[in-house]
Amino acid sequence: KQWYQRRVAITAGEDMGTGKQSTQKFDMLHVGPPCAPSPVYATSPLADSAGWVDVNKHTLQHNTYKNVFGIGDCNSCPTGKTAAKVAAESGVLYGNVRRLMKGKELKQSYDGYTSCPLTVGNDKLILAEFGYDGAILETLPFNQAKPRWLTYFLKKEVMPPLYWHGLIRGTWRGPGLVRKIAHLGTA
């Protein structure tokens, strides 16, 4: 049989603490690399017990050092380590750092937004968007769990310029505003 006909994942079990090999049938498998904190901060006073920069998951402010904020792959927020996460966090960080510098209360709150575009065909994609506790945070006003050409187009043609010309330059702060507009203010 060809590999794609078998559709069985075999895990070594070491990551799951069992030490035994296990087999799991699947229809679609999305595998992400393991994430680990960098020794640069994992061994510093900034880290929590797991080695991530210890931040409040809503304000992104460090839980001990109030003049420190953490964003992206380094922080302890219980979400996926994705560019979408960084984009959503950047708006919160920008607003909260500005308020802290003015001596004001932090008001921006990160909702755990992250996104995982899953290509399921040559021109079809499921755009999974979610927040803390698995809350669905779809940006577009339709069921994004259905594979569509439009979401494939967005991933292929729209997201790369957003990343290179928006996120990297600090002008794209995630899809929150787009989500509000697309859902007529109800999202």
XYZ file of N, CA, C and O in Angstrom:
748
model
N 0.840 -1.194 0.000
C 0.000 0.000 0.000
C 0.876 1.246 0.000
O 1.936 1.269 0.611
N 0.362 2.275 -0.626
C 1.058 3.559 -0.610
C 0.828 4.209 0.757
O -0.154 3.934 1.439
N 1.742 5.091 1.151
C 1.652 5.732 2.472
C 0.346 6.460 2.680
O -0.216 6.467 3.760
N -0.187 7.099 1.641
C -1.401 7.895 1.803
C -2.654 7.039 1.864
O -3.714 7.513 2.201
N -2.539 5.765 1.538
C -3.697 4.876 1.642
C -3.820 4.281 3.041
O -4.891 3.931 3.469
N -2.706 4.177 3.737
C -2.708 3.550 5.050
C -3.319 4.451 6.115
O -4.085 4.004 6.952
N -2.963 5.700 6.145
C -3.486 6.707 7.060
C -3.484 6.277 8.533
O -4.504 6.250 9.195
N -2.293 5.934 8.986
C -2.099 5.565 10.383
C -0.866 6.304 10.883
O 0.174 6.286 10.236
N -0.996 6.960 12.019
C 0.143 7.638 12.638
C 0.687 6.749 13.741
O -0.073 6.174 14.515
N 1.995 6.636 13.797
C 2.639 5.843 14.836
C 3.494 6.787 15.666
O 4.332 7.511 15.135
N 3.265 6.803 16.973
C 4.042 7.670 17.853
C 4.934 6.806 18.734
O 4.589 5.671 19.074
N 6.069 7.352 19.093
C 7.025 6.617 19.924
C 6.564 6.511 21.371
O 7.019 5.666 22.104
N 5.675 7.390 21.797
C 5.148 7.330 23.151
C 5.974 8.067 24.180
O 5.516 8.321 25.271
N 7.214 8.417 23.843
C 8.066 9.091 24.819
C 7.509 10.459 25.197
O 7.547 10.851 26.352
N 6.974 11.183 24.198
C 6.407 12.500 24.479
C 5.138 12.401 25.310
O 4.745 13.347 25.964
N 4.488 11.252 25.243
C 3.242 11.088 25.973
C 3.490 10.453 27.341
O 2.561 10.153 28.065
N 4.761 10.190 27.678
C 5.096 9.681 28.995
C 4.860 8.201 29.195
O 5.053 7.690 30.287
N 4.449 7.490 28.162
C 4.159 6.070 28.330
C 5.351 5.191 28.001
O 5.470 4.082 28.524
N 6.224 5.670 27.103
C 7.341 4.853 26.665
C 6.938 3.752 25.708
O 7.759 2.993 25.234
N 5.648 3.642 25.410
C 5.155 2.601 24.503
C 4.746 3.228 23.180
O 4.300 4.362 23.122
N 4.859 2.435 22.138
C 4.447 2.885 20.815
C 2.928 2.770 20.693
O 2.324 1.838 21.224
N 2.308 3.756 20.036
C 0.860 3.690 19.833
C 0.533 4.005 18.378
O 1.318 4.639 17.678
N -0.618 3.539 17.933
C -1.070 3.731 16.558
C -2.412 4.429 16.589
O -3.273 4.103 17.413
N -2.602 5.408 15.699
C -3.852 6.164 15.638
C -4.269 6.315 14.187
O -3.509 6.805 13.368
N -5.484 5.884 13.843
C -6.002 6.083 12.488
C -6.431 7.542 12.333
O -6.822 8.185 13.308
N -6.369 8.054 11.101
C -6.765 9.434 10.858
C -7.228 9.610 9.419
O -6.898 8.818 8.548
N -8.013 10.653 9.200
C -8.404 11.060 7.852
C -7.496 12.174 7.353
O -7.191 12.257 6.181
N -7.121 13.061 8.265
C -6.175 14.115 7.934
C -5.272 14.320 9.142
O -5.749 14.352 10.274
N -3.991 14.453 8.906
C -3.029 14.614 9.991
C -2.275 15.917 9.806
O -1.702 16.159 8.747
N -2.312 16.754 10.812
C -1.551 18.010 10.806
C -0.504 17.885 11.904
O -0.839 17.754 13.076
N 0.760 17.915 11.528
C 1.838 17.725 12.478
C 2.612 19.029 12.620
O 3.020 19.620 11.631
N 2.779 19.458 13.833
C 3.575 20.642 14.115
C 4.829 20.242 14.859
O 4.821 19.271 15.612
N 5.898 20.976 14.661
C 7.137 20.641 15.377
C 6.989 20.944 16.859
O 6.199 21.803 17.254
N 7.744 20.246 17.683
C 7.685 20.553 19.121
C 8.241 21.946 19.382
O 9.167 22.382 18.708
N 7.653 22.633 20.318
C 8.118 23.976 20.688
C 8.809 23.887 22.039
O 8.326 23.207 22.947
N 9.900 24.584 22.153
C 10.626 24.628 23.421
C 11.153 26.041 23.626
O 11.500 26.717 22.668
N 11.195 26.489 24.859
C 11.715 27.839 25.119
C 13.215 27.913 24.849
O 13.942 26.937 25.009
N 13.656 29.083 24.466
C 15.079 29.334 24.218
C 15.826 29.427 25.544
O 15.334 30.040 26.494
N 17.024 28.868 25.602
C 17.824 28.998 26.832
C 18.133 30.455 27.190
O 18.389 30.763 28.347
N 18.060 31.351 26.211
C 18.340 32.763 26.456
C 17.430 33.306 27.560
O 17.876 34.025 28.449
N 16.149 32.954 27.513
C 15.242 33.445 28.556
C 14.797 32.337 29.509
O 14.401 32.614 30.629
N 14.863 31.088 29.088
C 14.395 29.975 29.920
C 15.155 29.862 31.226
O 14.607 29.412 32.236
N 16.406 30.282 31.224
C 17.230 30.205 32.427
C 17.354 31.555 33.133
O 18.153 31.709 34.039
N 16.525 32.509 32.719
C 16.587 33.850 33.312
C 15.473 34.030 34.348
O 14.543 33.226 34.413
N 15.533 35.095 35.132
C 14.456 35.382 36.097
C 13.126 35.715 35.420
O 12.097 35.779 36.081
N 13.136 35.930 34.106
C 11.898 36.238 33.380
C 11.023 35.012 33.176
O 9.833 35.134 32.900
N 11.605 33.815 33.283
C 10.914 32.582 32.918
C 10.028 32.041 34.030
O 10.305 32.206 35.218
N 8.957 31.361 33.593
C 8.130 30.604 34.526
C 8.764 29.225 34.720
O 9.851 28.951 34.196
N 8.106 28.330 35.438
C 8.698 27.018 35.731
C 8.896 26.165 34.474
O 9.726 25.255 34.471
N 8.168 26.452 33.397
C 8.318 25.707 32.141
C 9.360 26.340 31.219
O 9.677 25.781 30.169
N 9.862 27.536 31.577
C 10.895 28.186 30.787
C 10.414 29.290 29.861
O 11.211 29.930 29.193
N 9.111 29.533 29.813
C 8.558 30.599 28.957
C 8.572 31.919 29.729
O 8.496 31.928 30.956
N 8.612 33.037 29.008
C 8.538 34.348 29.662
C 7.165 34.445 30.336
O 6.129 34.305 29.692
N 7.178 34.661 31.623
C 5.990 34.591 32.475
C 5.141 35.862 32.380
O 5.404 36.839 33.079
N 4.125 35.839 31.512
C 3.293 37.024 31.304
C 1.837 36.760 31.675
O 1.385 35.615 31.698
N 1.132 37.847 31.953
C -0.319 37.779 32.099
C -0.876 37.479 30.718
O -0.572 38.184 29.752
N -1.694 36.446 30.583
C -2.141 36.008 29.254
C -3.057 37.006 28.554
O -3.290 36.883 27.359
N -3.565 37.983 29.251
C -4.430 38.991 28.620
C -3.677 40.285 28.302
O -3.815 40.839 27.221
N -2.871 40.772 29.259
C -2.179 42.055 29.038
C -0.798 41.881 28.404
O -0.237 42.833 27.895
N -0.231 40.672 28.482
C 1.106 40.342 27.988
C 2.206 40.980 28.833
O 3.381 40.905 28.490
N 1.825 41.573 29.955
C 2.788 42.176 30.875
C 3.374 41.085 31.775
O 2.658 40.171 32.206
N 4.667 41.189 32.041
C 5.318 40.201 32.898
C 4.649 40.204 34.267
O 4.243 41.256 34.766
N 4.533 39.024 34.861
C 3.843 38.910 36.147
C 4.653 39.436 37.326
O 4.083 39.726 38.375
N 5.960 39.605 37.166
C 6.806 40.145 38.233
C 7.383 41.507 37.868
O 7.324 42.438 38.661
N 7.948 41.602 36.693
C 8.616 42.822 36.245
C 7.662 43.626 35.357
O 7.493 43.323 34.189
N 7.050 44.635 35.917
C 5.965 45.361 35.242
C 6.412 46.176 34.029
O 5.575 46.601 33.240
N 7.710 46.369 33.863
C 8.200 47.099 32.686
C 8.616 46.135 31.560
O 9.208 46.543 30.578
N 8.287 44.866 31.713
C 8.623 43.846 30.713
C 7.336 43.264 30.147
O 6.396 42.972 30.886
N 7.314 43.097 28.835
C 6.194 42.449 28.145
C 6.753 41.320 27.291
O 7.904 41.373 26.863
N 5.942 40.320 27.045
C 6.368 39.207 26.197
C 5.387 39.009 25.063
O 4.173 39.073 25.248
N 5.922 38.773 23.860
C 5.089 38.601 22.678
C 5.644 37.448 21.842
O 6.851 37.202 21.828
N 4.766 36.712 21.203
C 5.198 35.683 20.263
C 5.588 34.374 20.915
O 5.053 33.976 21.941
N 6.571 33.724 20.282
C 6.955 32.376 20.676
C 7.555 32.280 22.069
O 7.604 31.205 22.644
N 8.029 33.377 22.621
C 8.708 33.314 23.921
C 7.746 33.329 25.098
O 8.120 32.903 26.191
N 6.533 33.814 24.931
C 5.704 34.030 26.117
C 4.916 32.798 26.549
O 4.781 31.827 25.828
N 4.404 32.877 27.755
C 3.731 31.749 28.398
C 2.245 31.637 28.058
O 1.561 30.796 28.641
N 1.737 32.442 27.148
C 0.327 32.352 26.781
C 0.015 30.952 26.249
O 0.751 30.436 25.409
N -1.058 30.336 26.729
C -1.380 28.960 26.332
C -2.059 28.887 24.956
O -3.227 28.520 24.827
N -1.300 29.269 23.937
C -1.806 29.249 22.558
C -0.719 28.706 21.644
O 0.428 28.566 22.053
N -1.089 28.457 20.394
C -0.115 28.012 19.402
C 0.907 29.096 19.124
O 0.642 30.286 19.304
N 2.068 28.685 18.712
C 3.153 29.620 18.381
C 3.076 29.897 16.879
O 3.680 29.200 16.074
N 2.280 30.897 16.494
C 2.039 31.194 15.082
C 2.236 32.684 14.796
O 2.191 33.518 15.708
N 2.423 32.997 13.520
C 2.513 34.405 13.114
C 1.194 35.122 13.398
O 1.187 36.306 13.738
N 0.078 34.410 13.271
C -1.232 35.006 13.562
C -1.316 35.436 15.025
O -1.877 36.487 15.350
N -0.755 34.625 15.900
C -0.716 34.967 17.327
C 0.067 36.263 17.532
O -0.365 37.162 18.237
N 1.236 36.348 16.896
C 2.078 37.543 17.028
C 1.339 38.776 16.529
O 1.383 39.833 17.165
N 0.642 38.636 15.400
C -0.106 39.774 14.856
C -1.156 40.256 15.851
O -1.268 41.456 16.117
N -1.927 39.331 16.406
C -2.967 39.710 17.358
C -2.366 40.280 18.642
O -2.876 41.245 19.209
N -1.263 39.702 19.100
C -0.617 40.195 20.309
C 0.002 41.578 20.104
O 0.059 42.376 21.038
N 0.456 41.859 18.888
C 1.164 43.128 18.657
C 0.279 44.346 18.916
O 0.745 45.349 19.445
N -0.996 44.258 18.569
C -1.912 45.362 18.860
C -2.109 45.557 20.354
O -2.150 46.694 20.846
N -2.214 44.450 21.078
C -2.355 44.502 22.537
C -1.087 45.080 23.160
O -1.139 45.967 24.011
N 0.054 44.596 22.711
C 1.335 45.090 23.218
C 1.488 46.586 22.972
O 1.827 47.342 23.879
N 1.206 47.008 21.743
C 1.333 48.422 21.380
C 0.478 49.301 22.304
O 0.955 50.280 22.871
N -0.784 48.926 22.459
C -1.686 49.719 23.301
C -1.287 49.727 24.763
O -1.313 50.772 25.423
N -0.896 48.572 25.279
C -0.560 48.482 26.701
C 0.764 49.144 27.047
O 0.889 49.762 28.106
N 1.761 49.039 26.180
C 3.034 49.716 26.446
C 2.837 51.233 26.433
O 3.347 51.948 27.300
N 2.047 51.718 25.480
C 1.768 53.167 25.440
C 1.072 53.626 26.716
O 1.412 54.671 27.273
N 0.095 52.841 27.187
C -0.635 53.218 28.407
C 0.289 53.158 29.626
O 0.238 54.027 30.488
N 1.145 52.137 29.707
C 2.081 52.025 30.822
C 3.020 53.224 30.856
O 3.289 53.790 31.923
N 3.503 53.643 29.694
C 4.430 54.786 29.629
C 3.756 56.089 30.059
O 4.438 57.015 30.509
N 2.431 56.158 29.949
C 1.694 57.347 30.373
C 1.180 57.204 31.806
O 0.453 58.068 32.295
N 1.503 56.078 32.456
C 1.069 55.855 33.831
C -0.388 55.471 33.951
O -0.982 55.616 35.022
N -0.978 54.977 32.875
C -2.393 54.610 32.873
C -2.570 53.096 33.026
O -1.650 52.317 32.791
N -3.788 52.717 33.399
C -4.150 51.301 33.529
C -4.117 50.627 32.152
O -4.533 51.218 31.153
N -3.655 49.376 32.129
C -3.616 48.625 30.870
C -5.035 48.203 30.499
O -5.746 47.640 31.317
N -5.435 48.484 29.255
C -6.812 48.188 28.845
C -6.917 47.157 27.738
O -7.945 46.516 27.588
N -5.854 47.043 26.929
C -5.895 46.082 25.828
C -5.841 44.663 26.389
O -5.131 44.402 27.352
N -6.597 43.748 25.771
C -6.637 42.377 26.261
C -6.515 41.397 25.097
O -7.284 41.460 24.140
N -5.553 40.503 25.197
C -5.347 39.461 24.189
C -6.311 38.314 24.465
O -6.383 37.803 25.582
N -7.059 37.914 23.450
C -8.083 36.872 23.588
C -7.585 35.469 23.238
O -8.360 34.525 23.180
N -6.282 35.323 23.011
C -5.721 34.020 22.689
C -5.771 33.686 21.209
O -5.485 32.559 20.811
N -6.118 34.664 20.375
C -6.276 34.412 18.939
C -5.044 33.758 18.326
O -3.918 34.202 18.538
N -5.281 32.712 17.598
C -4.262 32.096 16.757
C -4.967 31.476 15.559
O -6.190 31.349 15.544
N -4.206 31.140 14.567
C -4.782 30.633 13.330
C -3.912 29.526 12.765
O -2.688 29.558 12.892
N -4.574 28.570 12.146
C -3.864 27.464 11.519
C -4.509 27.196 10.159
O -5.574 26.599 10.082
N -3.898 27.683 9.077
C -4.432 27.385 7.744
C -4.064 25.953 7.354
O -2.893 25.580 7.383
N -5.058 25.141 7.054
C -4.839 23.740 6.713
C -5.189 23.506 5.249
O -6.368 23.533 4.869
N -4.190 23.281 4.417
C -4.416 23.009 3.002
C -4.920 21.580 2.879
O -4.257 20.642 3.323
N -6.093 21.414 2.292
C -6.708 20.090 2.181
C -6.903 19.664 0.730
O -7.524 18.647 0.459
N -6.383 20.438 -0.209
C -6.467 20.108 -1.629
C -5.585 21.059 -2.408
O -4.954 21.950 -1.835
N -5.545 20.874 -3.724
C -4.699 21.725 -4.559
C -5.084 23.193 -4.477
O -4.245 24.066 -4.646
N -6.338 23.481 -4.249
C -6.792 24.872 -4.176
C -7.888 25.055 -3.139
O -8.761 25.888 -3.273
N -7.805 24.276 -2.062
C -8.805 24.345 -0.995
C -8.094 24.404 0.354
O -7.085 23.744 0.575
N -8.668 25.192 1.239
C -8.041 25.390 2.537
C -9.101 25.579 3.609
O -10.136 26.201 3.367
N -8.835 25.026 4.781
C -9.643 25.286 5.975
C -8.845 26.291 6.796
O -7.666 26.079 7.074
N -9.479 27.389 7.161
C -8.796 28.404 7.964
C -9.323 28.301 9.392
O -10.384 28.829 9.721
N -8.588 27.576 10.221
C -8.976 27.394 11.617
C -8.485 28.590 12.430
O -7.288 28.858 12.474
N -9.400 29.310 13.045
C -9.067 30.464 13.886
C -9.750 30.277 15.230
O -10.949 30.042 15.280
N -8.972 30.387 16.289
C -9.541 30.143 17.603
C -8.771 30.923 18.652
O -7.690 31.450 18.394
N -9.375 30.982 19.838
C -8.776 31.713 20.949
C -8.648 30.822 22.160
O -8.661 29.592 22.051
N -8.555 31.446 23.332
C -8.426 30.690 24.568
C -9.591 29.726 24.732
O -10.724 30.020 24.344
N -9.299 28.592 25.336
C -10.286 27.549 25.628
C -11.005 27.067 24.373
O -12.155 26.624 24.448
N -10.360 27.177 23.215
C -10.946 26.672 21.972
C -12.060 27.521 21.396
O -12.772 27.080 20.493
N -12.231 28.735 21.890
C -13.279 29.618 21.369
C -13.055 29.851 19.868
O -11.942 30.141 19.442
N -14.102 29.708 19.077
C -14.010 29.934 17.639
C -13.968 31.444 17.395
O -14.847 32.175 17.847
N -12.944 31.898 16.671
C -12.785 33.324 16.373
C -12.628 33.522 14.867
O -11.639 34.096 14.405
N -13.589 33.044 14.105
C -13.508 33.156 12.650
C -13.597 34.609 12.210
O -14.446 35.359 12.669
N -12.713 34.987 11.305
C -12.679 36.350 10.790
C -13.750 36.567 9.737
O -14.403 37.604 9.714
N -13.942 35.593 8.872
C -14.887 35.729 7.756
C -16.291 35.328 8.186
O -16.456 34.481 9.062
N -17.317 35.907 7.560
C -18.694 35.669 8.014
C -19.326 34.392 7.453
O -20.484 34.375 7.061
N -18.539 33.306 7.392
C -19.074 32.006 6.983
C -18.284 30.916 7.694
O -17.247 31.187 8.302
N -18.781 29.700 7.622
C -18.152 28.568 8.294
C -16.808 28.259 7.641
O -16.756 27.708 6.559
N -15.727 28.586 8.332
C -14.398 28.383 7.779
C -13.911 26.946 7.925
O -12.828 26.609 7.459
N -14.720 26.080 8.555
C -14.365 24.663 8.655
C -14.587 23.948 7.324
O -14.078 22.858 7.120
N -15.321 24.583 6.430
C -15.553 24.012 5.105
C -14.407 24.434 4.184
O -14.107 25.623 4.072
N -13.751 23.465 3.517
C -12.671 23.826 2.594
C -13.187 24.731 1.477
O -14.228 24.465 0.883
N -12.466 25.812 1.204
C -12.891 26.782 0.198
C -11.705 27.291 -0.612
O -10.587 27.397 -0.117
N -12.008 27.706 -1.826
C -11.011 28.342 -2.673
C -10.663 29.723 -2.113
O -9.511 30.127 -2.152
N -11.635 30.456 -1.584
C -11.388 31.808 -1.082
C -10.347 31.809 0.041
O -9.436 32.634 0.046
N -10.462 30.884 0.988
C -9.489 30.855 2.078
C -8.104 30.437 1.559
O -7.088 30.909 2.055
N -8.079 29.575 0.531
C -6.801 29.222 -0.105
C -6.183 30.466 -0.747
O -4.996 30.732 -0.599
N -6.995 31.233 -1.439
C -6.533 32.475 -2.078
C -5.973 33.446 -1.030
O -4.916 34.047 -1.215
N -6.684 33.583 0.091
C -6.212 34.470 1.158
C -4.843 34.030 1.674
O -3.946 34.846 1.846
N -4.678 32.734 1.921
C -3.405 32.214 2.420
C -2.289 32.404 1.397
O -1.167 32.775 1.733
N -2.603 32.160 0.122
C -1.577 32.205 -0.922
C -1.233 33.626 -1.371
O -0.070 33.948 -1.587
N -2.240 34.494 -1.497
C -2.028 35.807 -2.113
C -2.121 37.003 -1.158
O -1.488 38.022 -1.390
N -2.903 36.889 -0.100
C -3.123 38.038 0.794
C -2.231 37.987 2.038
O -1.646 38.994 2.429
N -2.120 36.810 2.643
C -1.353 36.716 3.888
C 0.150 36.992 3.730
O 0.728 37.643 4.607
N 0.814 36.553 2.659
C 2.249 36.895 2.539
C 2.524 38.405 2.528
O 3.385 38.871 3.287
N 1.797 39.218 1.744
C 2.035 40.669 1.838
C 1.680 41.251 3.213
O 2.363 42.160 3.690
N 0.631 40.709 3.855
C 0.307 41.170 5.210
C 1.479 40.911 6.146
O 1.815 41.755 6.977
N 2.083 39.757 6.010
C 3.227 39.414 6.858
C 4.416 40.324 6.565
O 4.922 40.991 7.456
N 4.870 40.347 5.307
C 6.095 41.059 4.950
C 5.959 42.577 4.992
O 6.914 43.274 5.334
N 4.787 43.099 4.642
C 4.634 44.557 4.577
C 3.803 45.131 5.716
O 3.713 46.345 5.859
N 3.187 44.260 6.509
C 2.377 44.721 7.629
C 2.945 44.303 8.975
O 3.372 45.131 9.770
N 2.980 43.003 9.228
C 3.433 42.502 10.530
C 4.900 42.851 10.784
O 5.236 43.389 11.847
N 5.761 42.591 9.837
C 7.189 42.856 10.035
C 7.450 44.354 10.239
O 8.318 44.741 11.015
N 6.673 45.203 9.592
C 6.858 46.659 9.736
C 6.070 47.247 10.911
O 6.147 48.445 11.177
N 5.259 46.409 11.566
C 4.536 46.871 12.742
C 3.214 47.560 12.469
O 2.652 48.200 13.352
N 2.688 47.428 11.255
C 1.424 48.091 10.938
C 0.225 47.136 10.915
O -0.908 47.595 10.957
N 0.439 45.826 10.833
C -0.666 44.844 10.858
C -0.765 44.306 12.269
O 0.170 43.715 12.794
N -1.908 44.527 12.903
C -2.100 44.123 14.293
C -3.162 43.057 14.424
O -3.897 43.009 15.397
N -3.240 42.208 13.419
C -4.158 41.078 13.483
C -5.515 41.394 12.893
O -5.828 42.534 12.563
N -6.345 40.361 12.780
C -7.626 40.488 12.086
C -8.800 40.950 12.948
O -9.945 40.896 12.513
N -8.545 41.415 14.156
C -9.638 41.805 15.055
C -10.603 42.808 14.450
O -11.825 42.627 14.503
N -10.095 43.865 13.850
C -10.951 44.886 13.232
C -11.696 44.308 12.029
O -12.895 44.555 11.857
N -11.008 43.516 11.219
C -11.646 42.876 10.060
C -12.776 41.972 10.521
O -13.860 41.951 9.951
N -12.532 41.212 11.609
C -13.556 40.314 12.164
C -14.785 41.104 12.598
O -15.918 40.727 12.332
N -14.578 42.240 13.276
C -15.720 43.072 13.714
C -16.523 43.582 12.536
O -17.748 43.561 12.556
N -15.833 44.050 11.514
C -16.528 44.574 10.324
C -17.273 43.457 9.592
O -18.447 43.611 9.247
N -16.606 42.319 9.389
C -17.208 41.211 8.646
C -18.424 40.630 9.363
O -19.332 40.103 8.735
N -18.439 40.717 10.669
C -19.562 40.198 11.452
C -20.486 41.324 11.946
O -21.224 41.128 12.900
N -20.374 42.470 11.291
C -21.222 43.623 11.577
C -21.191 44.004 13.062
O -22.221 44.308 13.678
N -19.992 43.954 13.654
C -19.818 44.380 15.034
C -20.232 43.386 16.087
O -20.189 43.685 17.266
N -20.663 42.186 15.683
C -21.141 41.212 16.663
C -20.059 40.262 17.134
O -20.277 39.490 18.060
N -18.882 40.279 16.500
C -17.811 39.332 16.864
C -16.975 39.890 17.997
O -16.826 41.053 18.191
